[in-house]
Coordinates of C-alpha atoms in Angstrom, one line a residue:
X1074 CA 136.8 87.6 140.5
X1075 CA 133.3 87.3 138.9
X1076 CA 131.8 84.0 137.8
X1077 CA 132.2 84.9 134.2
X1078 CA 135.9 85.9 134.7
X1079 CA 136.4 82.8 136.7
X1080 CA 135.0 80.7 133.9
X1081 CA 137.2 82.6 131.4
X1082 CA 140.3 81.8 133.5
X1083 CA 139.6 78.0 133.0
X1084 CA 139.7 78.2 129.2
X1085 CA 142.2 79.5 126.6
X1086 CA 142.3 83.3 126.4
X1087 CA 140.6 84.2 123.1
X1088 CA 142.5 86.9 121.2
X1089 CA 141.7 88.4 117.8
X1090 CA 144.4 90.3 115.8
X1091 CA 143.1 92.5 113.0
X1092 CA 145.8 92.8 110.3
X1093 CA 148.2 90.0 109.2
X1094 CA 151.2 92.1 108.3
X1095 CA 154.5 91.9 110.2
X1096 CA 153.0 93.9 113.1
X1097 CA 150.1 91.4 113.6
X1098 CA 152.2 88.3 113.1
X1099 CA 154.9 89.6 115.5
X1100 CA 152.2 90.3 118.2
X1101 CA 150.8 86.8 117.8
X1102 CA 154.2 85.2 118.0
X1103 CA 155.3 87.2 121.0
X1104 CA 152.1 86.3 122.9
X1105 CA 152.4 82.6 122.2
X1106 CA 156.0 82.7 123.3
X1107 CA 155.4 84.8 126.5
X1108 CA 156.7 83.4 129.7
X1109 CA 153.2 83.4 131.1
X1110 CA 152.1 81.0 128.3
X1111 CA 155.2 78.9 128.3
X1112 CA 155.1 78.5 132.1
X1113 CA 151.5 77.3 131.9
X1114 CA 149.9 80.3 133.7
X1115 CA 147.2 80.3 131.0
X1116 CA 146.6 79.1 127.4
X1117 CA 145.9 81.4 124.5
X1118 CA 143.9 80.9 121.3
X1119 CA 144.7 83.5 118.6
X1120 CA 142.8 84.3 115.3
X1121 CA 144.7 86.5 112.9
X1122 CA 142.3 88.4 110.6
X1123 CA 143.3 90.0 107.3
X1124 CA 141.3 92.1 104.8
X1125 CA 143.2 90.5 101.8
X1126 CA 142.9 86.9 100.9
X1127 CA 146.7 86.5 101.5
X1128 CA 148.8 87.2 104.6
X1129 CA 151.9 89.5 105.1
X1130 CA 150.4 92.9 104.5
X1131 CA 153.1 95.5 103.9
X1132 CA 155.6 92.7 102.9
X1133 CA 153.3 91.6 100.0
X1134 CA 151.8 94.9 99.0
X1135 CA 154.0 97.7 100.3
X1136 CA 157.6 96.9 99.5
X1137 CA 159.4 97.0 96.1
X1138 CA 159.6 93.4 94.7
X1139 CA 163.4 93.6 94.0
X1140 CA 164.4 94.0 97.6
X1141 CA 166.7 91.1 98.5
X1142 CA 165.9 91.1 102.2
X1143 CA 162.2 90.7 101.7
X1144 CA 162.4 87.0 101.1
X1145 CA 164.0 86.4 104.4
X1146 CA 161.2 88.4 106.3
X1147 CA 158.5 86.4 104.4
X1148 CA 160.2 83.1 105.4
X1149 CA 160.3 84.2 109.0
X1150 CA 156.6 85.2 109.0
X1151 CA 155.7 81.9 107.2
X1152 CA 157.4 79.9 109.9
X1153 CA 155.4 81.6 112.6
X1154 CA 152.0 81.0 110.9
X1155 CA 153.0 77.5 109.7
X1156 CA 153.3 76.2 113.3
X1157 CA 149.6 75.8 113.5
X1158 CA 149.0 77.5 116.8
X1159 CA 147.8 80.8 115.2
X1160 CA 144.7 80.6 113.0
X1161 CA 144.7 82.8 109.8
X1162 CA 141.4 84.1 108.5
X1163 CA 141.8 86.2 105.3
X1164 CA 139.4 88.2 103.1
X1165 CA 137.6 89.5 106.2
X1166 CA 137.3 93.3 106.4
X1167 CA 136.8 95.0 109.8
X1168 CA 133.9 97.4 109.8
X1169 CA 132.2 95.6 106.9
X1170 CA 132.2 91.9 107.5
X1171 CA 132.8 92.0 111.2
X1172 CA 132.1 94.8 113.7
X1173 CA 133.7 95.6 117.0
X1174 CA 130.5 94.2 118.6
X1175 CA 131.2 90.9 116.8
X1176 CA 134.8 90.8 118.1
X1177 CA 133.7 91.6 121.6
X1178 CA 131.3 88.7 121.5
X1179 CA 133.8 86.1 120.5
X1180 CA 137.1 87.3 121.9
X1181 CA 138.5 88.5 125.3
X1182 CA 140.9 90.9 123.6
X1183 CA 141.3 92.5 120.2
X1184 CA 144.6 93.9 118.8
X1185 CA 144.4 96.2 115.8
X1186 CA 147.5 96.1 113.6
X1187 CA 146.0 97.6 110.4
X1188 CA 149.0 99.6 109.4
X1189 CA 149.0 102.8 107.2
X1190 CA 148.3 102.5 103.5
X1191 CA 147.4 106.0 102.4
X1192 CA 149.7 108.8 101.2
X1193 CA 150.3 111.7 103.5
X1194 CA 148.8 114.9 102.1
X1195 CA 150.9 117.5 100.3
X1196 CA 149.3 120.9 100.2
X1197 CA 150.8 122.8 97.2
X1198 CA 149.1 124.3 94.1
X1199 CA 148.8 121.8 91.3
X1200 CA 149.0 118.6 93.5
X1201 CA 145.7 117.4 92.0
X1202 CA 146.7 117.8 88.3
X1203 CA 146.6 114.8 86.0
X1204 CA 150.0 113.1 86.3
X1205 CA 150.4 113.9 90.0
X1206 CA 150.4 110.7 92.0
X1207 CA 150.8 109.4 95.6
X1208 CA 153.6 106.9 96.0
X1209 CA 151.4 104.6 98.0
X1210 CA 149.1 104.1 95.1
X1211 CA 152.0 103.4 92.7
X1212 CA 153.5 100.9 95.1
X1213 CA 150.1 99.1 95.4
X1214 CA 150.0 98.9 91.6
X1215 CA 153.5 97.5 91.1
X1216 CA 153.0 95.1 94.0
X1217 CA 149.9 93.7 92.4
X1218 CA 147.4 94.9 95.0
X1219 CA 144.0 93.2 94.3
X1220 CA 142.0 96.4 94.9
X1221 CA 143.7 98.9 92.6
X1222 CA 143.4 99.3 88.8
X1223 CA 145.5 96.9 86.6
X1224 CA 146.8 99.8 84.5
X1225 CA 149.0 102.7 85.4
X1226 CA 149.7 105.8 83.3
X1227 CA 153.4 105.5 82.4
X1228 CA 153.7 108.0 79.6
X1229 CA 156.1 110.5 81.1
X1230 CA 159.7 110.9 79.9
X1231 CA 160.7 113.1 82.8
X1232 CA 159.5 112.4 86.3
X1233 CA 159.9 114.1 89.7
X1234 CA 159.8 112.1 92.9
X1235 CA 159.4 114.2 96.1
X1236 CA 160.8 112.7 99.2
X1237 CA 164.1 111.4 100.7
X1238 CA 163.0 108.3 102.4
X1239 CA 163.1 104.6 101.4
X1240 CA 159.8 104.7 99.6
X1241 CA 161.0 107.6 97.4
X1242 CA 164.0 105.6 96.4
X1243 CA 161.9 102.5 95.8
X1244 CA 159.5 104.4 93.5
X1245 CA 162.4 106.1 91.7
X1246 CA 164.2 102.8 91.2
X1247 CA 161.0 101.1 89.9
X1248 CA 160.4 103.9 87.5
X1249 CA 163.9 104.1 86.1
X1250 CA 164.8 100.4 86.1
X1251 CA 164.5 98.4 82.8
X1252 CA 161.5 96.1 83.2
X1253 CA 163.5 93.0 82.0
X1254 CA 165.6 93.3 85.2
X1255 CA 162.4 92.8 87.3
X1256 CA 161.5 89.5 85.7
X1257 CA 163.4 87.6 88.4
X1258 CA 160.9 89.1 90.9
X1259 CA 157.2 88.2 91.5
X1260 CA 155.7 91.1 89.6
X1261 CA 152.6 90.2 87.6
X1262 CA 152.5 90.4 83.9
X1263 CA 150.5 93.7 83.7
X1264 CA 153.1 95.4 85.8
X1265 CA 155.9 94.1 83.6
X1266 CA 154.2 95.2 80.4
X1267 CA 153.4 98.6 81.8
X1268 CA 157.0 99.2 82.9
X1269 CA 158.4 97.7 79.7
X1270 CA 156.5 100.2 77.6
X1271 CA 157.5 103.2 79.7
X1272 CA 159.3 106.0 77.7
X1273 CA 161.0 107.4 80.8
X1274 CA 164.5 108.8 80.3
X1275 CA 165.0 110.9 83.5
X1276 CA 163.8 110.4 87.1
X1277 CA 164.6 113.2 89.6
X1278 CA 164.4 112.6 93.3
X1279 CA 164.1 115.8 95.4
X1280 CA 164.9 116.2 99.1
X1281 CA 164.2 119.3 101.2
X1282 CA 167.3 119.0 103.3
X1283 CA 170.9 118.1 102.6
X1284 CA 172.7 114.8 101.9
X1285 CA 173.5 114.3 105.6
X1286 CA 169.8 114.5 106.6
X1287 CA 168.4 111.9 104.2
X1288 CA 166.0 109.3 105.7
X1289 CA 166.8 106.4 103.4
X1290 CA 169.2 103.6 104.4
X1291 CA 172.6 102.6 103.0
X1292 CA 171.0 99.4 101.5
X1293 CA 168.4 101.5 99.6
X1294 CA 171.1 103.8 98.3
X1295 CA 173.4 100.9 97.2
X1296 CA 170.5 99.3 95.3
X1297 CA 170.3 102.4 93.1
X1298 CA 173.7 101.6 91.6
X1299 CA 172.7 98.0 90.7
X1300 CA 170.3 99.1 87.9
X1301 CA 171.7 98.3 84.4
X1302 CA 171.9 101.1 81.8
X1303 CA 171.0 103.8 84.4
X1304 CA 173.4 106.7 85.2
X1305 CA 173.2 108.3 88.7
X1306 CA 173.5 112.0 88.5
X1307 CA 174.4 114.3 91.4
X1308 CA 175.0 118.0 91.6
X1309 CA 178.0 119.6 93.4
X1310 CA 176.0 122.6 94.6
X1311 CA 173.8 120.3 96.7
X1312 CA 176.7 119.0 98.7
X1313 CA 176.8 121.7 101.3
X1314 CA 177.4 120.7 104.9
X1315 CA 176.7 122.8 108.0
X1316 CA 178.0 122.2 111.5
X1317 CA 175.2 119.8 112.4
X1318 CA 175.8 117.9 109.2
X1319 CA 179.5 117.5 110.0
X1320 CA 178.6 116.3 113.5
X1321 CA 176.2 113.7 112.1
X1322 CA 178.8 112.5 109.6
X1323 CA 181.4 112.1 112.4
X1324 CA 179.1 110.5 115.0
X1325 CA 176.8 108.3 112.9
X1326 CA 178.3 105.5 110.8
X1327 CA 175.1 105.2 108.7
X1328 CA 175.2 108.9 107.8
X1329 CA 178.9 108.7 107.1
X1330 CA 178.4 105.7 104.8
X1331 CA 175.7 107.4 102.8
X1332 CA 177.4 110.7 102.4
X1333 CA 180.7 109.0 101.4
X1334 CA 178.9 106.8 98.9
X1335 CA 177.2 109.8 97.3
X1336 CA 180.3 111.9 97.3
X1337 CA 182.2 109.1 95.6
X1338 CA 179.5 108.9 93.0
X1339 CA 179.8 112.6 92.4
X1340 CA 183.5 112.4 91.9
X1341 CA 183.3 109.3 89.7
X1342 CA 180.5 110.8 87.5
X1343 CA 182.8 112.4 85.1
X1344 CA 184.9 109.3 84.7
X1345 CA 182.1 107.1 83.5
X1346 CA 182.1 105.1 80.3
X1347 CA 182.0 107.2 77.1
X1348 CA 178.7 105.7 76.1
X1349 CA 176.0 107.3 78.3
X1350 CA 173.2 105.2 79.6
X1351 CA 169.7 105.4 78.1
X1352 CA 168.2 106.4 81.5
X1353 CA 169.3 108.7 84.3
X1354 CA 168.4 108.9 88.0
X1355 CA 169.1 112.4 89.4
X1356 CA 169.4 113.0 93.2
X1357 CA 168.7 116.6 94.2
X1358 CA 169.0 118.0 97.7
X1359 CA 168.0 121.4 99.3
X1360 CA 164.9 121.7 97.1
X1361 CA 161.5 122.5 98.7
X1362 CA 158.5 122.1 96.3
X1363 CA 156.4 125.2 95.7
X1364 CA 153.9 124.3 93.1
X1365 CA 153.2 121.9 90.2
X1366 CA 152.2 123.6 87.0
X1367 CA 150.0 122.2 84.3
X1368 CA 150.0 122.3 80.5
X1369 CA 147.3 125.0 80.5
X1370 CA 149.0 127.5 82.8
X1371 CA 151.9 128.2 85.1
X1372 CA 150.1 128.9 88.4
X1373 CA 148.9 125.5 89.5
X1374 CA 147.2 125.5 86.1
X1375 CA 145.1 122.8 84.7
X1376 CA 145.4 119.9 82.3
X1377 CA 148.4 117.5 82.7
X1378 CA 151.5 118.0 84.7
X1379 CA 154.1 120.0 82.7
X1380 CA 156.6 120.9 85.4
X1381 CA 157.4 121.6 89.0
X1382 CA 158.8 124.6 90.8
X1383 CA 161.1 124.4 93.8
X1384 CA 162.7 127.0 96.1
X1385 CA 166.4 126.5 96.7
X1386 CA 167.1 125.9 100.4
X1387 CA 170.2 126.3 102.5
X1388 CA 171.3 124.7 105.8
X1389 CA 171.0 126.9 108.8
X1390 CA 173.7 125.3 111.0
X1391 CA 171.4 123.0 112.9
X1392 CA 170.7 120.5 110.1
X1393 CA 167.4 122.3 109.3
X1394 CA 166.9 124.6 106.3
X1395 CA 165.7 128.0 105.3
X1396 CA 164.6 129.4 102.0
X1397 CA 167.0 131.4 99.8
X1398 CA 164.4 133.1 97.6
X1399 CA 165.9 131.4 94.5
X1400 CA 163.4 129.4 92.5
X1401 CA 164.1 126.6 89.9
X1402 CA 161.7 125.1 87.4
X1403 CA 162.0 121.5 86.2
X1404 CA 160.0 120.3 83.1
X1405 CA 158.4 117.0 84.1
X1406 CA 155.3 115.2 82.9
X1407 CA 154.6 113.3 86.2
X1408 CA 155.1 113.9 89.9
X1409 CA 155.1 111.3 92.6
X1410 CA 154.9 112.4 96.2
X1411 CA 156.6 110.0 98.7
X1412 CA 156.5 112.1 101.8
X1413 CA 155.1 109.4 104.1
X1414 CA 152.1 107.2 104.8
X1415 CA 149.0 108.0 106.9
X1416 CA 146.8 105.6 108.9
X1417 CA 143.1 105.3 108.3
X1418 CA 140.2 105.6 110.8
X1419 CA 138.6 102.4 112.1
X1420 CA 134.9 102.1 112.9
X1421 CA 134.0 102.5 116.5
X1422 CA 137.5 103.5 117.6
X1423 CA 138.9 107.0 118.4
X1424 CA 141.2 108.4 115.7
X1425 CA 143.9 111.0 115.7
X1426 CA 143.5 112.5 112.2
X1427 CA 146.6 114.6 112.4
X1428 CA 148.9 111.7 113.2
X1429 CA 146.9 109.0 111.4
X1430 CA 146.9 106.7 114.5
X1431 CA 144.5 105.2 117.0
X1432 CA 145.1 107.1 120.3
X1433 CA 146.7 104.7 122.8
X1434 CA 148.8 104.4 125.9
X1435 CA 151.6 101.9 125.3
X1436 CA 149.2 99.9 123.0
X1437 CA 146.1 100.2 125.2
X1438 CA 143.5 101.9 123.0
X1439 CA 142.0 105.1 124.5
X1440 CA 138.4 106.4 124.4
X1441 CA 137.4 110.0 123.7
X1442 CA 138.1 110.9 127.3
X1443 CA 141.6 109.4 127.3
X1444 CA 140.7 106.3 129.3
X1445 CA 141.8 102.8 128.2
X1446 CA 139.1 100.8 126.5
X1447 CA 139.1 97.4 128.3
X1448 CA 140.3 94.5 126.0
X1449 CA 141.2 96.7 123.0
X1450 CA 144.8 97.1 121.9
X1451 CA 146.9 98.3 119.0
X1452 CA 150.3 97.8 117.5
X1453 CA 152.4 98.7 114.5
X1454 CA 152.0 101.8 112.3
X1455 CA 148.4 102.4 113.3
X1456 CA 149.7 102.6 116.9
X1457 CA 152.8 104.8 116.5
X1458 CA 152.6 106.2 113.0
X1459 CA 154.5 105.2 109.9
X1460 CA 158.1 105.5 111.1
X1461 CA 160.9 103.1 111.5
X1462 CA 161.9 99.9 109.7
X1463 CA 159.9 96.6 109.7
X1464 CA 162.2 95.2 112.5
X1465 CA 161.2 98.0 114.8
X1466 CA 157.7 96.5 114.8
X1467 CA 158.9 93.7 117.1
X1468 CA 159.7 96.0 120.0
X1469 CA 156.4 97.8 119.4
X1470 CA 154.5 94.5 119.6
X1471 CA 156.4 93.5 122.7
X1472 CA 155.1 96.6 124.5
X1473 CA 151.5 96.0 123.5
X1474 CA 151.6 92.3 124.4
X1475 CA 153.1 93.3 127.8
X1476 CA 150.0 95.5 128.4
X1477 CA 147.7 92.7 127.4
X1478 CA 149.4 90.3 129.8
X1479 CA 149.2 92.8 132.6
X1480 CA 145.4 93.1 132.0
X1481 CA 144.6 89.5 131.3
X1482 CA 142.8 88.8 134.6
X1483 CA 140.5 91.8 134.2
X1484 CA 139.6 91.5 130.5
X1485 CA 135.9 91.5 129.6
X1486 CA 135.2 87.9 128.9
X1487 CA 133.9 86.8 125.5
X1488 CA 130.2 85.8 125.4
X1489 CA 130.9 82.9 123.1
X1490 CA 134.6 81.8 123.2
X1491 CA 134.1 78.6 121.1
X1492 CA 136.7 78.9 118.3
X1493 CA 134.2 77.5 115.8
X1494 CA 131.6 80.2 116.7
X1495 CA 133.3 82.8 114.6
X1496 CA 133.6 80.4 111.7
X1497 CA 129.9 79.8 111.9
X1498 CA 129.2 83.5 111.9
X1499 CA 131.4 84.1 108.8
X1500 CA 129.7 81.3 106.9
X1501 CA 126.2 82.5 108.0
X1502 CA 127.1 85.9 106.5
X1503 CA 128.4 84.4 103.3
X1504 CA 131.9 85.7 103.8
X1505 CA 134.4 83.8 101.6
X1506 CA 137.1 83.7 104.2
X1507 CA 140.5 82.2 103.4
X1508 CA 142.7 80.1 105.6
X1509 CA 146.4 79.2 106.1
X1510 CA 145.8 76.0 104.1
X1511 CA 144.3 78.2 101.4
X1512 CA 147.4 80.5 101.4
X1513 CA 149.6 77.4 100.9
X1514 CA 147.5 76.6 97.8
X1515 CA 147.8 80.1 96.5
X1516 CA 151.5 80.1 97.3
X1517 CA 152.0 76.9 95.4
X1518 CA 150.0 78.2 92.5
X1519 CA 152.1 81.4 92.2
X1520 CA 155.3 79.2 92.4
X1521 CA 153.9 77.1 89.6
X1522 CA 153.2 80.1 87.4
X1523 CA 156.9 81.1 87.9
X1524 CA 158.1 77.6 87.0
X1525 CA 155.8 77.5 83.9
X1526 CA 157.2 80.9 82.8
X1527 CA 160.8 79.8 83.3
X1528 CA 160.2 76.6 81.3
X1529 CA 158.7 78.5 78.4
X1530 CA 162.3 79.9 77.8
X1531 CA 160.8 83.4 77.1
X1532 CA 164.1 84.8 78.4
X1533 CA 167.1 82.5 78.4
X1534 CA 168.7 82.2 81.8
X1535 CA 165.9 84.1 83.7
X1536 CA 164.5 82.0 86.6
X1537 CA 161.2 83.1 88.1
X1538 CA 160.4 81.6 91.5
X1539 CA 156.8 82.9 91.5
X1540 CA 154.4 85.2 89.7
X1541 CA 151.9 87.1 91.9
X1542 CA 148.2 86.5 91.3
X1543 CA 146.4 89.9 91.2
X1544 CA 142.6 89.6 91.0
X1545 CA 141.0 89.2 94.4
X1546 CA 138.4 86.7 92.9
X1547 CA 141.2 84.5 91.6
X1548 CA 143.0 84.6 94.9
X1549 CA 139.8 83.5 96.7
X1550 CA 139.0 80.8 94.2
X1551 CA 142.5 79.3 94.3
X1552 CA 142.6 79.5 98.1
X1553 CA 139.2 78.0 98.7
X1554 CA 139.2 75.6 95.7

């Protein structure tokens, strides 16, 4: 062992985690609770960096605000960070405020958990028309992301949502739900006002395969039926099942539950109350998008979105589909593509543009030749792609931390491991970083906004636990005040 490595072994291992969403927090928690740390083999000192002034990443800015389970996940993450053994440093952007060289100087190891925040591309004619949107951008808007415009064009009566995953259902539900029902959530006022004034009457969700191949979960599906004054509309011709579908229904309880739920809705549809609802949520299957056409033409066209063309598909016996040659047009004035997220490249690291991930082997980041880069790791969606539920991130982090623990005696030691050195650098560069204490101030402020709104009795009986602060400068001022 070299003298520098020997010196490093006598002090806490300095680890930086870039990204304070679930992936980053889970990685920090797993490392602090590892047997090696608990048994006293070595100590660890962790700094958790975040580009936004507030922690939680996807939980705060990527999930629909009316999800009942989100509060539980936030509480769990809060408990981890509130212990005091993991330092949170927000409003610090990798590649702009700090470089890889900076991290190398102050830390023995760096874990990147930056997630995936962009929409996957969809290459069909008309995708760039006015009124064609990526779901990720819309999610960021209704979640009060500090770096997106405050306004969103909600002027369409008929809307298409392309995709059959949880995000597609989130987007559809937020579009079709009456805004007053969202007042119990933390949505900011600009989002409430925008949704309140929406003229929407029909939202159509389109999936390429059949009901037995959907990617959303039973919980997401059930939440659709909780919206007041919204009818769910299904179509008998979409409920075709091939041999693979029947096998999936028999062998997978989740698939069986979802298919049974939708089939029951289909049967019950015609027995609904005589008074129809003012809004409708249509679920379509076996539809493959061909092109979006605009108000100035029918072949991609120009101007605003005026409709979308699909090819009717049929199951091929394996659960996959093939085209039928039959085409269907739907008049819509907006299209939202919810076909998945895509990770973004990070400065000074290799990037797999096709998969949207940092190339890695079990969490060890690889260089251009496929060799592990000493001391650099990754976890979460930027490691494996945007698949799986939030809970799956724990197993992912466990693998990455396992690699780091295996490597800990051979890590390139930090030149300046003093925990205060990175703070000095941030202050020297004039970076208005936020802290965990600052988040507690912002958290309390948002709760006070909710209490103030509730006390104003604007809506009798509606209790608001919090209202999200949107402008980045306000978040920073409150956190650092």
